[in-house]
Amino acid sequence: MKENNLGTLIKEVANKKAISPNKLAESIGCTVGNIYKYFRKNNMDIQLLARIGKVLEHDFFYDISKKKGCLIIVKTMKMLLITWKKALIISPR
């Protein structure tokens, strides 16, 4: 990672996988302008990061854990996200 920036890492991974900002925007349901904003962010919502990671087939949570030395916290966040998604599927609105 060239900079200490999550957005830069996302941009690098997208470039390596030959996924354009247009394709990424279309895949996660946002505008290309938002993608360029994400490329400049130092942090972001974990749900958004999970969606981007799924499209790019990359575990950004693992990268964060290596950088910050907080693997346990990241694993807990991922488990909470999985539990939350299951609760939405099971719980009627």
Coordinates of N, CA and C in Angstrom, one line a residue:
M1 N 0.8 -1.2 0.0 CA 0.0 0.0 0.0 C 0.9 1.2 0.0
K2 N 0.7 2.1 -1.0 CA 1.6 3.3 -1.1 C 1.4 4.3 0.0
E3 N 0.1 4.5 0.4 CA -0.2 5.4 1.5 C -0.9 4.6 2.6
N4 N -0.9 5.3 3.8 CA -1.6 4.7 4.9 C -3.1 5.0 4.8
N5 N -3.8 4.5 3.8 CA -5.1 4.9 3.4 C -5.9 3.7 2.9
L6 N -7.0 3.5 3.5 CA -7.9 2.3 3.1 C -8.4 2.5 1.7
G7 N -8.7 3.8 1.3 CA -9.2 4.0 0.0 C -8.2 3.7 -1.1
T8 N -6.9 4.0 -0.8 CA -5.8 3.7 -1.7 C -5.7 2.2 -1.9
L9 N -5.8 1.5 -0.8 CA -5.8 0.0 -1.0 C -6.9 -0.5 -1.8
I10 N -8.1 0.0 -1.6 CA -9.3 -0.4 -2.5 C -9.0 -0.1 -3.9
K11 N -8.5 1.1 -4.2 CA -8.1 1.5 -5.6 C -7.1 0.5 -6.2
E12 N -6.0 0.2 -5.4 CA -5.0 -0.7 -5.9 C -5.5 -2.1 -6.2
V13 N -6.4 -2.6 -5.3 CA -6.9 -3.9 -5.5 C -7.8 -3.9 -6.8
A14 N -8.6 -2.9 -6.9 CA -9.5 -2.8 -8.1 C -8.7 -2.7 -9.4
N15 N -7.6 -2.0 -9.3 CA -6.7 -1.9 -10.5 C -6.1 -3.2 -10.8
K16 N -5.6 -3.9 -9.8 CA -4.9 -5.2 -10.0 C -5.9 -6.2 -10.6
K17 N -7.2 -6.1 -10.2 CA -8.2 -7.0 -10.7 C -8.9 -6.5 -12.0
A18 N -8.4 -5.4 -12.5 CA -9.0 -4.8 -13.7 C -10.4 -4.5 -13.6
I19 N -10.9 -4.0 -12.4 CA -12.2 -3.6 -12.2 C -12.3 -2.1 -12.2
S20 N -12.9 -1.5 -13.2 CA -13.0 -0.1 -13.3 C -13.9 0.5 -12.2
P21 N -13.7 1.8 -12.0 CA -14.6 2.5 -11.0 C -16.0 2.4 -11.5
N22 N -16.3 2.5 -12.8 CA -17.7 2.3 -13.3 C -18.3 1.0 -12.9
K23 N -17.5 -0.1 -13.1 CA -18.0 -1.4 -12.8 C -18.2 -1.6 -11.3
L24 N -17.2 -1.1 -10.5 CA -17.3 -1.2 -9.1 C -18.6 -0.4 -8.6
A25 N -18.8 0.8 -9.1 CA -20.0 1.6 -8.8 C -21.3 0.8 -9.1
E26 N -21.3 0.3 -10.3 CA -22.5 -0.5 -10.7 C -22.7 -1.7 -9.8
S27 N -21.7 -2.4 -9.5 CA -21.8 -3.6 -8.7 C -22.2 -3.4 -7.2
I28 N -21.9 -2.2 -6.7 CA -22.3 -2.0 -5.3 C -23.5 -1.0 -5.2
G29 N -23.9 -0.5 -6.3 CA -25.1 0.3 -6.4 C -24.9 1.8 -5.9
C30 N -23.8 2.4 -6.4 CA -23.6 3.8 -6.1 C -23.1 4.5 -7.4
T31 N -22.8 5.8 -7.2 CA -22.3 6.5 -8.4 C -20.8 6.4 -8.5
V32 N -20.3 6.7 -9.7 CA -18.8 6.6 -9.9 C -18.2 7.7 -9.0
G33 N -18.8 8.8 -8.9 CA -18.3 9.9 -8.0 C -18.1 9.4 -6.6
N34 N -19.0 8.6 -6.1 CA -18.8 8.0 -4.7 C -17.6 7.1 -4.7
I35 N -17.4 6.4 -5.8 CA -16.2 5.5 -5.8 C -15.0 6.3 -5.6
Y36 N -14.9 7.4 -6.4 CA -13.7 8.2 -6.3 C -13.5 8.8 -4.9
K37 N -14.7 9.1 -4.2 CA -14.6 9.6 -2.8 C -14.1 8.5 -1.9
Y38 N -14.6 7.3 -2.2 CA -14.1 6.1 -1.3 C -12.6 5.9 -1.5
F39 N -12.1 6.2 -2.7 CA -10.7 6.0 -2.9 C -9.8 7.0 -2.1
R40 N -10.4 8.0 -1.6 CA -9.7 9.0 -0.8 C -9.9 8.9 0.7
K41 N -10.8 7.9 1.1 CA -11.1 7.8 2.5 C -10.1 7.0 3.3
N42 N -10.0 7.4 4.5 CA -9.1 6.7 5.5 C -9.9 5.6 6.2
N43 N -11.2 5.7 6.3 CA -12.0 4.7 6.9 C -13.4 4.7 6.3
M44 N -14.2 3.7 6.5 CA -15.6 3.7 6.0 C -16.4 2.7 6.8
D45 N -17.7 2.7 6.5 CA -18.6 1.9 7.2 C -18.3 0.4 6.8
I46 N -18.4 -0.5 7.8 CA -18.0 -1.9 7.6 C -18.9 -2.6 6.6
Q47 N -20.1 -2.2 6.5 CA -21.0 -2.8 5.5 C -20.6 -2.4 4.1
L48 N -20.3 -1.2 3.9 CA -19.8 -0.7 2.6 C -18.5 -1.5 2.3
L49 N -17.6 -1.5 3.2 CA -16.3 -2.2 3.0 C -16.5 -3.7 2.7
A50 N -17.5 -4.3 3.3 CA -17.8 -5.7 3.1 C -18.3 -5.9 1.6
R51 N -19.2 -5.0 1.2 CA -19.7 -5.0 -0.2 C -18.6 -4.8 -1.2
I52 N -17.8 -3.9 -1.0 CA -16.7 -3.6 -1.9 C -15.7 -4.9 -1.9
G53 N -15.5 -5.4 -0.8 CA -14.6 -6.6 -0.7 C -15.2 -7.8 -1.4
K54 N -16.5 -7.9 -1.3 CA -17.2 -9.0 -2.0 C -17.0 -8.9 -3.5
V55 N -17.3 -7.7 -4.0 CA -17.1 -7.4 -5.5 C -15.7 -7.7 -5.9
L56 N -14.7 -7.2 -5.2 CA -13.3 -7.3 -5.5 C -12.7 -8.6 -5.1
E57 N -13.5 -9.5 -4.4 CA -13.0 -10.8 -3.9 C -11.7 -10.6 -3.1
H58 N -11.8 -9.6 -2.2 CA -10.6 -9.3 -1.4 C -11.1 -9.1 0.1
D59 N -10.3 -9.6 1.0 CA -10.6 -9.4 2.4 C -9.9 -8.2 3.0
F60 N -10.6 -7.0 2.9 CA -10.0 -5.8 3.4 C -9.9 -5.8 5.0
F61 N -10.8 -6.6 5.6 CA -10.7 -6.7 7.1 C -9.4 -7.3 7.5
Y62 N -9.0 -8.3 6.8 CA -7.7 -8.9 7.1 C -6.5 -7.9 6.9
D63 N -6.6 -7.1 5.9 CA -5.6 -6.1 5.6 C -5.5 -5.1 6.8
I64 N -6.7 -4.7 7.2 CA -6.8 -3.7 8.4 C -6.2 -4.3 9.6
S65 N -6.5 -5.6 9.8 CA -6.0 -6.3 11.0 C -4.5 -6.4 11.0
K66 N -3.9 -6.6 9.9 CA -2.4 -6.6 9.8 C -1.8 -5.3 10.0
K67 N -2.5 -4.3 9.5 CA -2.0 -2.9 9.6 C -2.1 -2.4 11.1
K68 N -3.2 -2.7 11.7 CA -3.5 -2.2 13.0 C -3.1 -3.1 14.1
G69 N -2.8 -4.4 13.8 CA -2.5 -5.4 14.8 C -3.8 -5.7 15.7
C70 N -4.9 -5.7 15.0 CA -6.2 -5.9 15.8 C -7.0 -7.0 15.2
L71 N -6.4 -8.2 14.9 CA -7.1 -9.3 14.2 C -8.4 -9.7 15.0
I72 N -8.3 -9.8 16.3 CA -9.5 -10.2 17.1 C -10.7 -9.3 16.9
I73 N -10.4 -8.0 16.9 CA -11.5 -7.0 16.7 C -12.1 -7.1 15.4
V74 N -11.3 -7.3 14.4 CA -11.8 -7.4 13.0 C -12.6 -8.6 12.8
K75 N -12.2 -9.8 13.4 CA -12.9 -11.0 13.3 C -14.3 -10.8 14.0
T76 N -14.3 -10.1 15.1 CA -15.5 -9.9 15.9 C -16.5 -9.0 15.0
M77 N -15.9 -8.0 14.4 CA -16.7 -7.1 13.5 C -17.4 -8.0 12.4
K78 N -16.6 -8.8 11.8 CA -17.1 -9.7 10.7 C -18.2 -10.6 11.2
M79 N -18.0 -11.2 12.4 CA -19.0 -12.0 12.9 C -20.3 -11.3 13.3
L80 N -20.2 -10.1 13.8 CA -21.3 -9.2 14.1 C -22.1 -8.9 12.8
L81 N -21.4 -8.6 11.7 CA -22.0 -8.3 10.4 C -22.7 -9.5 9.9
I82 N -22.1 -10.7 10.0 CA -22.8 -11.9 9.5 C -24.1 -12.1 10.4
T83 N -24.0 -12.0 11.7 CA -25.1 -12.2 12.6 C -26.2 -11.2 12.2
W84 N -25.9 -9.9 12.0 CA -26.8 -8.9 11.7 C -27.5 -9.2 10.4
K85 N -26.8 -9.7 9.4 CA -27.4 -10.0 8.1 C -28.4 -11.1 8.2
K86 N -28.0 -12.2 9.0 CA -28.9 -13.3 9.3 C -30.2 -12.8 10.0
A87 N -30.1 -11.9 10.9 CA -31.2 -11.4 11.7 C -32.2 -10.7 10.7
L88 N -31.6 -10.0 9.8 CA -32.5 -9.3 8.8 C -33.3 -10.2 7.9
I89 N -32.6 -11.3 7.6 CA -33.3 -12.3 6.8 C -34.4 -13.0 7.5
I90 N -34.1 -13.3 8.8 CA -35.1 -14.1 9.6 C -36.2 -13.2 10.1
S91 N -35.9 -12.0 10.6 CA -36.9 -11.2 11.2 C -37.8 -10.5 10.2
P92 N -39.1 -10.7 10.3 CA -40.1 -10.0 9.4 C -40.1 -8.5 9.8
R93 N -40.3 -7.7 8.8 CA -40.4 -6.2 9.1 C -41.9 -5.8 9.2

